[in-house]
Amino acid sequence: MSDAHAKPNHDYHLVDPSPWPVLASVAALFLAIGGIVWMKHLSFGAFAPGGLLFGASFIALVFIAASWWFDVIKESGAGYHTPVVQIGLRYGMILFIASEVMFFVAWFWAFFDSSLFPGEAQEYLRAEFTGGVWPPKGIEAIDPWHLPLLNTLILLTSGTTVTWAHHALLTGDRKGLKAGLALTIALGVVFTTVQAYEYIHAPFAFKGSIFGATFFMATGFHGFHVIIGTIFLTVCLLRAFVGQLSLRHHLGFEFAAWYWHFVDVVWLFLFSAIYVWGSWGAAFEH
């Protein structure tokens, strides 16, 4: 009877009880509370717990996510990821990326609503801020044909290197897999560095400008996704060095490649809509 439970006669994986979902929810809750208390500068006498609570919750959430991820990797190594289970995991990743698409749709919606209707009569405060034109009056924009174009080329190149790594894995080229992943990670780091430099020298701020608010929210969240994708690919590279990725079992790397291509496509829309079209007619900062 015990053998029947240990080796089920079906292709599905009944996940063992895990503390990570509950702990992740609690950590995320305290992360949000800490962020709100920190941004609102709330204090209890001389004690201001916002920054401490936010930092501790963030560290806890990273630890929980890493532990949860490690458990999934162990399940894969134990043979629980049968072809049927892999189909379910692929559907899950597709739905996750679909939810991310809708997340960015919200920021594009905010941008286009503001830029296409800068003088909307019912939005009189918007008309006051923009002067009824887009880009708003007095805005000095970032020249899209300098650093933004460079970052576009960097991301497009990283899309080819991660595809090279995937092809190398499918053909048994372990050196090509590692080289392609390492180059993709390096390009992701360079992209983030260039964007950080661009933010530091941006001629407009996040606050006090609907142009700056829509710009930084859309491009900033994309930058955050690039950082997540870089970490995702770094984990895949470490797994490649210890021999965990194989021709038949490499879902983690496949999902990382999907995620990276999604980040590439979103950037193309950001570059075309916000950097090029959104700054059309404005004075450029060099």
PDB file of C-alpha atoms in Angstrom:
ATOM      1  CA  MET A   1       0.000   0.000   0.000  1.00  0.00           C
ATOM      2  CA  SER A   2       2.835   2.363   0.834  1.00  0.00           C
ATOM      3  CA  ASP A   3       4.480   1.602  -2.519  1.00  0.00           C
ATOM      4  CA  ALA A   4       1.267   2.560  -4.279  1.00  0.00           C
ATOM      5  CA  HIS A   5       1.339   5.961  -2.596  1.00  0.00           C
ATOM      6  CA  ALA A   6       5.054   6.431  -3.259  1.00  0.00           C
ATOM      7  CA  LYS A   7       4.701   5.627  -6.973  1.00  0.00           C
ATOM      8  CA  PRO A   8       1.327   6.870  -8.237  1.00  0.00           C
ATOM      9  CA  ASN A   9      -0.054   5.358 -11.420  1.00  0.00           C
ATOM     10  CA  HIS A  10      -0.755   8.752 -12.994  1.00  0.00           C
ATOM     11  CA  ASP A  11       1.303  11.512 -14.615  1.00  0.00           C
ATOM     12  CA  TYR A  12       0.251  14.314 -12.285  1.00  0.00           C
ATOM     13  CA  HIS A  13       2.271  15.718  -9.405  1.00  0.00           C
ATOM     14  CA  LEU A  14       0.480  16.162  -6.085  1.00  0.00           C
ATOM     15  CA  VAL A  15       2.631  18.825  -4.432  1.00  0.00           C
ATOM     16  CA  ASP A  16       3.743  18.169  -0.862  1.00  0.00           C
ATOM     17  CA  PRO A  17       2.572  20.609   1.842  1.00  0.00           C
ATOM     18  CA  SER A  18       4.750  23.714   1.712  1.00  0.00           C
ATOM     19  CA  PRO A  19       5.068  26.729   4.031  1.00  0.00           C
ATOM     20  CA  TRP A  20       6.245  29.079   1.277  1.00  0.00           C
ATOM     21  CA  PRO A  21       2.883  30.287  -0.140  1.00  0.00           C
ATOM     22  CA  VAL A  22       1.620  31.417   3.277  1.00  0.00           C
ATOM     23  CA  LEU A  23       4.967  32.908   4.291  1.00  0.00           C
ATOM     24  CA  ALA A  24       5.260  34.738   0.961  1.00  0.00           C
ATOM     25  CA  SER A  25       1.805  36.257   1.472  1.00  0.00           C
ATOM     26  CA  VAL A  26       2.689  37.434   4.978  1.00  0.00           C
ATOM     27  CA  ALA A  27       6.023  38.863   3.832  1.00  0.00           C
ATOM     28  CA  ALA A  28       4.351  40.679   0.918  1.00  0.00           C
ATOM     29  CA  LEU A  29       1.743  42.135   3.298  1.00  0.00           C
ATOM     30  CA  PHE A  30       4.380  43.518   5.655  1.00  0.00           C
ATOM     31  CA  LEU A  31       6.404  44.740   2.670  1.00  0.00           C
ATOM     32  CA  ALA A  32       3.419  46.812   1.551  1.00  0.00           C
ATOM     33  CA  ILE A  33       2.752  48.095   5.073  1.00  0.00           C
ATOM     34  CA  GLY A  34       6.414  48.999   5.525  1.00  0.00           C
ATOM     35  CA  GLY A  35       6.491  50.789   2.169  1.00  0.00           C
ATOM     36  CA  ILE A  36       3.416  52.854   3.023  1.00  0.00           C
ATOM     37  CA  VAL A  37       4.705  53.773   6.502  1.00  0.00           C
ATOM     38  CA  TRP A  38       8.098  54.658   5.016  1.00  0.00           C
ATOM     39  CA  MET A  39       6.732  56.821   2.196  1.00  0.00           C
ATOM     40  CA  LYS A  40       4.275  58.563   4.520  1.00  0.00           C
ATOM     41  CA  HIS A  41       7.065  59.217   7.068  1.00  0.00           C
ATOM     42  CA  LEU A  42       4.890  57.806   9.854  1.00  0.00           C
ATOM     43  CA  SER A  43       6.496  57.375  13.253  1.00  0.00           C
ATOM     44  CA  PHE A  44       5.633  56.288  16.781  1.00  0.00           C
ATOM     45  CA  GLY A  45       7.307  58.887  18.882  1.00  0.00           C
ATOM     46  CA  ALA A  46      10.978  58.882  17.945  1.00  0.00           C
ATOM     47  CA  PHE A  47      10.724  55.458  16.289  1.00  0.00           C
ATOM     48  CA  ALA A  48      10.100  55.384  12.536  1.00  0.00           C
ATOM     49  CA  PRO A  49       9.676  51.685  11.625  1.00  0.00           C
ATOM     50  CA  GLY A  50       8.871  52.120   7.926  1.00  0.00           C
ATOM     51  CA  GLY A  51      12.331  51.635   6.451  1.00  0.00           C
ATOM     52  CA  LEU A  52      13.243  48.831   8.850  1.00  0.00           C
ATOM     53  CA  LEU A  53       9.984  46.955   8.230  1.00  0.00           C
ATOM     54  CA  PHE A  54      10.274  47.384   4.467  1.00  0.00           C
ATOM     55  CA  GLY A  55      13.890  46.190   4.398  1.00  0.00           C
ATOM     56  CA  ALA A  56      13.291  43.192   6.650  1.00  0.00           C
ATOM     57  CA  SER A  57      10.191  42.160   4.694  1.00  0.00           C
ATOM     58  CA  PHE A  58      12.055  42.493   1.396  1.00  0.00           C
ATOM     59  CA  ILE A  59      14.909  40.279   2.634  1.00  0.00           C
ATOM     60  CA  ALA A  60      12.384  37.740   3.945  1.00  0.00           C
ATOM     61  CA  LEU A  61      10.498  37.738   0.631  1.00  0.00           C
ATOM     62  CA  VAL A  62      13.716  37.161  -1.334  1.00  0.00           C
ATOM     63  CA  PHE A  63      14.665  34.262   0.966  1.00  0.00           C
ATOM     64  CA  ILE A  64      11.183  32.717   0.683  1.00  0.00           C
ATOM     65  CA  ALA A  65      11.164  33.064  -3.116  1.00  0.00           C
ATOM     66  CA  ALA A  66      14.618  31.472  -3.374  1.00  0.00           C
ATOM     67  CA  SER A  67      13.595  28.600  -1.097  1.00  0.00           C
ATOM     68  CA  TRP A  68      10.378  28.023  -3.033  1.00  0.00           C
ATOM     69  CA  TRP A  69      12.304  28.096  -6.310  1.00  0.00           C
ATOM     70  CA  PHE A  70      14.836  25.608  -4.910  1.00  0.00           C
ATOM     71  CA  ASP A  71      12.025  23.220  -3.958  1.00  0.00           C
ATOM     72  CA  VAL A  72      10.640  23.348  -7.519  1.00  0.00           C
ATOM     73  CA  ILE A  73      14.120  22.582  -8.876  1.00  0.00           C
ATOM     74  CA  LYS A  74      14.386  19.588  -6.528  1.00  0.00           C
ATOM     75  CA  GLU A  75      10.981  18.338  -7.722  1.00  0.00           C
ATOM     76  CA  SER A  76      12.252  18.522 -11.286  1.00  0.00           C
ATOM     77  CA  GLY A  77      15.396  16.594 -10.410  1.00  0.00           C
ATOM     78  CA  ALA A  78      13.302  13.963  -8.642  1.00  0.00           C
ATOM     79  CA  GLY A  79      11.384  13.285 -11.857  1.00  0.00           C
ATOM     80  CA  TYR A  80       8.059  14.820 -10.850  1.00  0.00           C
ATOM     81  CA  HIS A  81       7.919  17.062 -13.926  1.00  0.00           C
ATOM     82  CA  THR A  82       6.378  14.539 -16.278  1.00  0.00           C
ATOM     83  CA  PRO A  83       5.260  15.611 -19.777  1.00  0.00           C
ATOM     84  CA  VAL A  84       1.754  16.240 -18.442  1.00  0.00           C
ATOM     85  CA  VAL A  85       3.081  18.355 -15.570  1.00  0.00           C
ATOM     86  CA  GLN A  86       5.293  20.292 -18.002  1.00  0.00           C
ATOM     87  CA  ILE A  87       2.236  21.184 -20.080  1.00  0.00           C
ATOM     88  CA  GLY A  88       0.554  22.587 -16.982  1.00  0.00           C
ATOM     89  CA  LEU A  89       3.656  24.568 -16.044  1.00  0.00           C
ATOM     90  CA  ARG A  90       3.843  25.997 -19.562  1.00  0.00           C
ATOM     91  CA  TYR A  91       0.206  27.087 -19.365  1.00  0.00           C
ATOM     92  CA  GLY A  92       0.971  28.705 -16.029  1.00  0.00           C
ATOM     93  CA  MET A  93       3.903  30.664 -17.456  1.00  0.00           C
ATOM     94  CA  ILE A  94       1.858  31.745 -20.464  1.00  0.00           C
ATOM     95  CA  LEU A  95      -0.903  33.045 -18.184  1.00  0.00           C
ATOM     96  CA  PHE A  96       1.672  34.810 -16.019  1.00  0.00           C
ATOM     97  CA  ILE A  97       3.147  36.593 -19.044  1.00  0.00           C
ATOM     98  CA  ALA A  98      -0.395  37.451 -20.170  1.00  0.00           C
ATOM     99  CA  SER A  99      -1.008  39.086 -16.783  1.00  0.00           C
ATOM    100  CA  GLU A 100       2.232  41.020 -17.212  1.00  0.00           C
ATOM    101  CA  VAL A 101       1.027  42.217 -20.609  1.00  0.00           C
ATOM    102  CA  MET A 102      -2.119  43.613 -18.998  1.00  0.00           C
ATOM    103  CA  PHE A 103       0.034  45.218 -16.293  1.00  0.00           C
ATOM    104  CA  PHE A 104       1.904  47.201 -18.933  1.00  0.00           C
ATOM    105  CA  VAL A 105      -1.328  47.922 -20.805  1.00  0.00           C
ATOM    106  CA  ALA A 106      -2.361  49.951 -17.749  1.00  0.00           C
ATOM    107  CA  TRP A 107       0.738  52.170 -17.975  1.00  0.00           C
ATOM    108  CA  PHE A 108       0.396  52.563 -21.735  1.00  0.00           C
ATOM    109  CA  TRP A 109      -3.269  53.445 -21.186  1.00  0.00           C
ATOM    110  CA  ALA A 110      -2.281  56.179 -18.729  1.00  0.00           C
ATOM    111  CA  PHE A 111       0.303  57.527 -21.167  1.00  0.00           C
ATOM    112  CA  PHE A 112      -1.941  57.557 -24.233  1.00  0.00           C
ATOM    113  CA  ASP A 113      -4.898  58.970 -22.316  1.00  0.00           C
ATOM    114  CA  SER A 114      -2.705  61.876 -21.234  1.00  0.00           C
ATOM    115  CA  SER A 115      -0.851  62.385 -24.515  1.00  0.00           C
ATOM    116  CA  LEU A 116      -3.793  62.017 -26.919  1.00  0.00           C
ATOM    117  CA  PHE A 117      -6.090  64.238 -24.852  1.00  0.00           C
ATOM    118  CA  PRO A 118      -3.795  66.826 -23.225  1.00  0.00           C
ATOM    119  CA  GLY A 119      -6.457  69.537 -23.366  1.00  0.00           C
ATOM    120  CA  GLU A 120      -9.469  67.463 -22.330  1.00  0.00           C
ATOM    121  CA  ALA A 121     -12.105  69.910 -21.072  1.00  0.00           C
ATOM    122  CA  GLN A 122     -13.280  67.618 -18.277  1.00  0.00           C
ATOM    123  CA  GLU A 123      -9.700  67.197 -17.079  1.00  0.00           C
ATOM    124  CA  TYR A 124      -9.071  70.860 -16.411  1.00  0.00           C
ATOM    125  CA  LEU A 125      -6.103  70.228 -14.117  1.00  0.00           C
ATOM    126  CA  ARG A 126      -4.471  68.174 -16.867  1.00  0.00           C
ATOM    127  CA  ALA A 127      -4.999  70.993 -19.354  1.00  0.00           C
ATOM    128  CA  GLU A 128      -3.471  73.384 -16.828  1.00  0.00           C
ATOM    129  CA  PHE A 129      -0.379  71.201 -16.439  1.00  0.00           C
ATOM    130  CA  THR A 130       0.101  70.425 -20.131  1.00  0.00           C
ATOM    131  CA  GLY A 131      -1.019  73.703 -21.650  1.00  0.00           C
ATOM    132  CA  GLY A 132      -3.277  71.691 -23.949  1.00  0.00           C
ATOM    133  CA  VAL A 133      -0.340  70.252 -25.916  1.00  0.00           C
ATOM    134  CA  TRP A 134       1.871  67.178 -25.797  1.00  0.00           C
ATOM    135  CA  PRO A 135       4.701  67.131 -24.882  1.00  0.00           C
ATOM    136  CA  PRO A 136       3.567  69.575 -22.171  1.00  0.00           C
ATOM    137  CA  LYS A 137       4.764  73.144 -22.310  1.00  0.00           C
ATOM    138  CA  GLY A 138       8.191  73.664 -20.780  1.00  0.00           C
ATOM    139  CA  ILE A 139       9.185  70.004 -21.004  1.00  0.00           C
ATOM    140  CA  GLU A 140      12.663  69.183 -22.243  1.00  0.00           C
ATOM    141  CA  ALA A 141      12.587  65.541 -23.352  1.00  0.00           C
ATOM    142  CA  ILE A 142      15.253  62.867 -23.646  1.00  0.00           C
ATOM    143  CA  ASP A 143      16.567  62.489 -27.171  1.00  0.00           C
ATOM    144  CA  PRO A 144      15.406  58.998 -28.234  1.00  0.00           C
ATOM    145  CA  TRP A 145      18.239  58.637 -30.739  1.00  0.00           C
ATOM    146  CA  HIS A 146      21.006  58.611 -28.146  1.00  0.00           C
ATOM    147  CA  LEU A 147      20.882  56.502 -24.946  1.00  0.00           C
ATOM    148  CA  PRO A 148      17.380  55.076 -25.613  1.00  0.00           C
ATOM    149  CA  LEU A 149      18.479  53.894 -29.063  1.00  0.00           C
ATOM    150  CA  LEU A 150      21.621  52.392 -27.537  1.00  0.00           C
ATOM    151  CA  ASN A 151      19.513  50.497 -24.995  1.00  0.00           C
ATOM    152  CA  THR A 152      17.225  49.302 -27.788  1.00  0.00           C
ATOM    153  CA  LEU A 153      20.196  47.815 -29.629  1.00  0.00           C
ATOM    154  CA  ILE A 154      21.452  46.251 -26.384  1.00  0.00           C
ATOM    155  CA  LEU A 155      18.127  44.523 -25.699  1.00  0.00           C
ATOM    156  CA  LEU A 156      17.706  43.357 -29.290  1.00  0.00           C
ATOM    157  CA  THR A 157      21.205  41.877 -29.149  1.00  0.00           C
ATOM    158  CA  SER A 158      20.398  40.166 -25.850  1.00  0.00           C
ATOM    159  CA  GLY A 159      17.379  38.564 -27.518  1.00  0.00           C
ATOM    160  CA  THR A 160      19.690  36.963 -30.082  1.00  0.00           C
ATOM    161  CA  THR A 161      22.185  35.747 -27.458  1.00  0.00           C
ATOM    162  CA  VAL A 162      19.492  34.080 -25.332  1.00  0.00           C
ATOM    163  CA  THR A 163      18.151  32.407 -28.506  1.00  0.00           C
ATOM    164  CA  TRP A 164      21.704  31.240 -29.261  1.00  0.00           C
ATOM    165  CA  ALA A 165      21.926  29.776 -25.749  1.00  0.00           C
ATOM    166  CA  HIS A 166      18.609  27.955 -26.210  1.00  0.00           C
ATOM    167  CA  HIS A 167      19.684  26.545 -29.572  1.00  0.00           C
ATOM    168  CA  ALA A 168      23.015  25.454 -28.050  1.00  0.00           C
ATOM    169  CA  LEU A 169      21.185  23.588 -25.285  1.00  0.00           C
ATOM    170  CA  LEU A 170      18.969  21.784 -27.812  1.00  0.00           C
ATOM    171  CA  THR A 171      22.018  20.707 -29.823  1.00  0.00           C
ATOM    172  CA  GLY A 172      24.078  19.617 -26.821  1.00  0.00           C
ATOM    173  CA  ASP A 173      26.553  22.508 -27.035  1.00  0.00           C
ATOM    174  CA  ARG A 174      27.227  23.166 -23.340  1.00  0.00           C
ATOM    175  CA  LYS A 175      29.869  25.817 -24.015  1.00  0.00           C
ATOM    176  CA  GLY A 176      27.522  27.704 -26.323  1.00  0.00           C
ATOM    177  CA  LEU A 177      24.768  27.511 -23.686  1.00  0.00           C
ATOM    178  CA  LYS A 178      26.998  29.022 -21.012  1.00  0.00           C
ATOM    179  CA  ALA A 179      28.461  31.655 -23.331  1.00  0.00           C
ATOM    180  CA  GLY A 180      25.052  32.725 -24.623  1.00  0.00           C
ATOM    181  CA  LEU A 181      23.627  32.997 -21.113  1.00  0.00           C
ATOM    182  CA  ALA A 182      26.657  34.907 -19.833  1.00  0.00           C
ATOM    183  CA  LEU A 183      26.438  37.395 -22.713  1.00  0.00           C
ATOM    184  CA  THR A 184      22.703  37.878 -22.182  1.00  0.00           C
ATOM    185  CA  ILE A 185      23.224  38.537 -18.471  1.00  0.00           C
ATOM    186  CA  ALA A 186      26.037  41.003 -19.238  1.00  0.00           C
ATOM    187  CA  LEU A 187      23.851  42.851 -21.747  1.00  0.00           C
ATOM    188  CA  GLY A 188      21.042  42.998 -19.179  1.00  0.00           C
ATOM    189  CA  VAL A 189      23.401  44.558 -16.643  1.00  0.00           C
ATOM    190  CA  VAL A 190      24.621  47.076 -19.223  1.00  0.00           C
ATOM    191  CA  PHE A 191      21.026  47.991 -20.107  1.00  0.00           C
ATOM    192  CA  THR A 192      20.183  48.606 -16.445  1.00  0.00           C
ATOM    193  CA  THR A 193      23.332  50.705 -15.992  1.00  0.00           C
ATOM    194  CA  VAL A 194      22.574  52.865 -19.017  1.00  0.00           C
ATOM    195  CA  GLN A 195      18.977  53.370 -17.877  1.00  0.00           C
ATOM    196  CA  ALA A 196      20.141  54.341 -14.384  1.00  0.00           C
ATOM    197  CA  TYR A 197      22.487  56.911 -15.925  1.00  0.00           C
ATOM    198  CA  GLU A 198      19.611  58.201 -18.054  1.00  0.00           C
ATOM    199  CA  TYR A 199      17.370  58.557 -14.998  1.00  0.00           C
ATOM    200  CA  ILE A 200      20.042  60.415 -13.031  1.00  0.00           C
ATOM    201  CA  HIS A 201      20.476  62.944 -15.838  1.00  0.00           C
ATOM    202  CA  ALA A 202      16.809  63.178 -16.908  1.00  0.00           C
ATOM    203  CA  PRO A 203      15.751  66.827 -17.457  1.00  0.00           C
ATOM    204  CA  PHE A 204      12.363  66.227 -15.794  1.00  0.00           C
ATOM    205  CA  ALA A 205      11.252  64.719 -12.496  1.00  0.00           C
ATOM    206  CA  PHE A 206       8.679  62.142 -11.515  1.00  0.00           C
ATOM    207  CA  LYS A 207       6.602  64.557  -9.468  1.00  0.00           C
ATOM    208  CA  GLY A 208       5.012  67.769 -10.680  1.00  0.00           C
ATOM    209  CA  SER A 209       4.678  66.595 -14.284  1.00  0.00           C
ATOM    210  CA  ILE A 210       2.244  64.209 -15.924  1.00  0.00           C
ATOM    211  CA  PHE A 211       4.905  63.663 -18.578  1.00  0.00           C
ATOM    212  CA  GLY A 212       7.449  62.577 -15.974  1.00  0.00           C
ATOM    213  CA  ALA A 213       4.941  60.447 -14.054  1.00  0.00           C
ATOM    214  CA  THR A 214       3.838  58.432 -17.082  1.00  0.00           C
ATOM    215  CA  PHE A 215       7.421  58.177 -18.357  1.00  0.00           C
ATOM    216  CA  PHE A 216       8.994  56.910 -15.144  1.00  0.00           C
ATOM    217  CA  MET A 217       6.167  54.535 -14.245  1.00  0.00           C
ATOM    218  CA  ALA A 218       6.217  52.787 -17.628  1.00  0.00           C
ATOM    219  CA  THR A 219       9.987  52.700 -18.208  1.00  0.00           C
ATOM    220  CA  GLY A 220      10.780  52.161 -14.523  1.00  0.00           C
ATOM    221  CA  PHE A 221       8.625  49.068 -14.209  1.00  0.00           C
ATOM    222  CA  HIS A 222      10.175  47.775 -17.414  1.00  0.00           C
ATOM    223  CA  GLY A 223      13.615  48.313 -15.889  1.00  0.00           C
ATOM    224  CA  PHE A 224      12.470  46.377 -12.818  1.00  0.00           C
ATOM    225  CA  HIS A 225      11.421  43.501 -15.098  1.00  0.00           C
ATOM    226  CA  VAL A 226      14.837  43.584 -16.778  1.00  0.00           C
ATOM    227  CA  ILE A 227      16.454  43.159 -13.348  1.00  0.00           C
ATOM    228  CA  ILE A 228      14.150  40.223 -12.558  1.00  0.00           C
ATOM    229  CA  GLY A 229      14.904  38.664 -15.941  1.00  0.00           C
ATOM    230  CA  THR A 230      18.643  39.094 -15.372  1.00  0.00           C
ATOM    231  CA  ILE A 231      18.356  37.289 -12.013  1.00  0.00           C
ATOM    232  CA  PHE A 232      16.253  34.569 -13.682  1.00  0.00           C
ATOM    233  CA  LEU A 233      18.926  34.011 -16.332  1.00  0.00           C
ATOM    234  CA  THR A 234      21.711  34.093 -13.721  1.00  0.00           C
ATOM    235  CA  VAL A 235      20.031  31.215 -11.879  1.00  0.00           C
ATOM    236  CA  CYS A 236      19.827  29.339 -15.183  1.00  0.00           C
ATOM    237  CA  LEU A 237      23.546  29.933 -15.801  1.00  0.00           C
ATOM    238  CA  LEU A 238      24.425  28.588 -12.344  1.00  0.00           C
ATOM    239  CA  ARG A 239      22.260  25.538 -13.020  1.00  0.00           C
ATOM    240  CA  ALA A 240      24.001  25.064 -16.365  1.00  0.00           C
ATOM    241  CA  PHE A 241      27.395  25.027 -14.623  1.00  0.00           C
ATOM    242  CA  VAL A 242      26.272  22.282 -12.226  1.00  0.00           C
ATOM    243  CA  GLY A 243      24.746  20.275 -15.080  1.00  0.00           C
ATOM    244  CA  GLN A 244      21.061  20.580 -14.159  1.00  0.00           C
ATOM    245  CA  LEU A 245      19.838  21.723 -17.589  1.00  0.00           C
ATOM    246  CA  SER A 246      19.430  18.949 -20.137  1.00  0.00           C
ATOM    247  CA  LEU A 247      17.810  18.466 -23.521  1.00  0.00           C
ATOM    248  CA  ARG A 248      14.710  16.856 -21.968  1.00  0.00           C
ATOM    249  CA  HIS A 249      14.468  18.940 -18.764  1.00  0.00           C
ATOM    250  CA  HIS A 250      15.102  22.663 -19.078  1.00  0.00           C
ATOM    251  CA  LEU A 251      11.742  24.274 -18.330  1.00  0.00           C
ATOM    252  CA  GLY A 252      13.355  26.864 -16.070  1.00  0.00           C
ATOM    253  CA  PHE A 253      15.588  28.110 -18.862  1.00  0.00           C
ATOM    254  CA  GLU A 254      12.753  27.975 -21.385  1.00  0.00           C
ATOM    255  CA  PHE A 255      10.584  30.152 -19.144  1.00  0.00           C
ATOM    256  CA  ALA A 256      13.476  32.565 -18.583  1.00  0.00           C
ATOM    257  CA  ALA A 257      13.893  32.897 -22.358  1.00  0.00           C
ATOM    258  CA  TRP A 258      10.145  33.539 -22.798  1.00  0.00           C
ATOM    259  CA  TYR A 259      10.261  36.179 -20.096  1.00  0.00           C
ATOM    260  CA  TRP A 260      13.296  37.855 -21.657  1.00  0.00           C
ATOM    261  CA  HIS A 261      11.680  38.002 -25.089  1.00  0.00           C
ATOM    262  CA  PHE A 262       8.585  39.516 -23.473  1.00  0.00           C
ATOM    263  CA  VAL A 263      10.796  42.202 -21.911  1.00  0.00           C
ATOM    264  CA  ASP A 264      12.335  42.871 -25.339  1.00  0.00           C
ATOM    265  CA  VAL A 265       8.956  43.321 -27.020  1.00  0.00           C
ATOM    266  CA  VAL A 266       7.666  45.645 -24.290  1.00  0.00           C
ATOM    267  CA  TRP A 267      10.760  47.812 -24.696  1.00  0.00           C
ATOM    268  CA  LEU A 268      10.159  48.150 -28.430  1.00  0.00           C
ATOM    269  CA  PHE A 269       6.686  49.516 -27.677  1.00  0.00           C
ATOM    270  CA  LEU A 270       8.091  51.811 -24.980  1.00  0.00           C
ATOM    271  CA  PHE A 271      10.793  53.133 -27.272  1.00  0.00           C
ATOM    272  CA  SER A 272       8.388  53.718 -30.164  1.00  0.00           C
ATOM    273  CA  ALA A 273       5.511  55.212 -28.164  1.00  0.00           C
ATOM    274  CA  ILE A 274       7.054  57.046 -25.227  1.00  0.00           C
ATOM    275  CA  TYR A 275      10.565  57.948 -26.353  1.00  0.00           C
ATOM    276  CA  VAL A 276       9.956  58.671 -30.054  1.00  0.00           C
ATOM    277  CA  TRP A 277       6.288  59.590 -30.529  1.00  0.00           C
ATOM    278  CA  GLY A 278       5.783  60.907 -26.992  1.00  0.00           C
ATOM    279  CA  SER A 279       8.610  63.426 -27.289  1.00  0.00           C
ATOM    280  CA  TRP A 280       7.855  64.513 -30.849  1.00  0.00           C
ATOM    281  CA  GLY A 281       8.200  68.277 -31.166  1.00  0.00           C
ATOM    282  CA  ALA A 282       9.834  68.802 -27.762  1.00  0.00           C
ATOM    283  CA  ALA A 283      13.233  70.311 -27.103  1.00  0.00           C
ATOM    284  CA  PHE A 284      15.809  67.578 -26.451  1.00  0.00           C
ATOM    285  CA  GLU A 285      18.247  67.331 -23.569  1.00  0.00           C
ATOM    286  CA  HIS A 286      21.680  66.029 -24.630  1.00  0.00           C
TER     287      HIS A 286
END
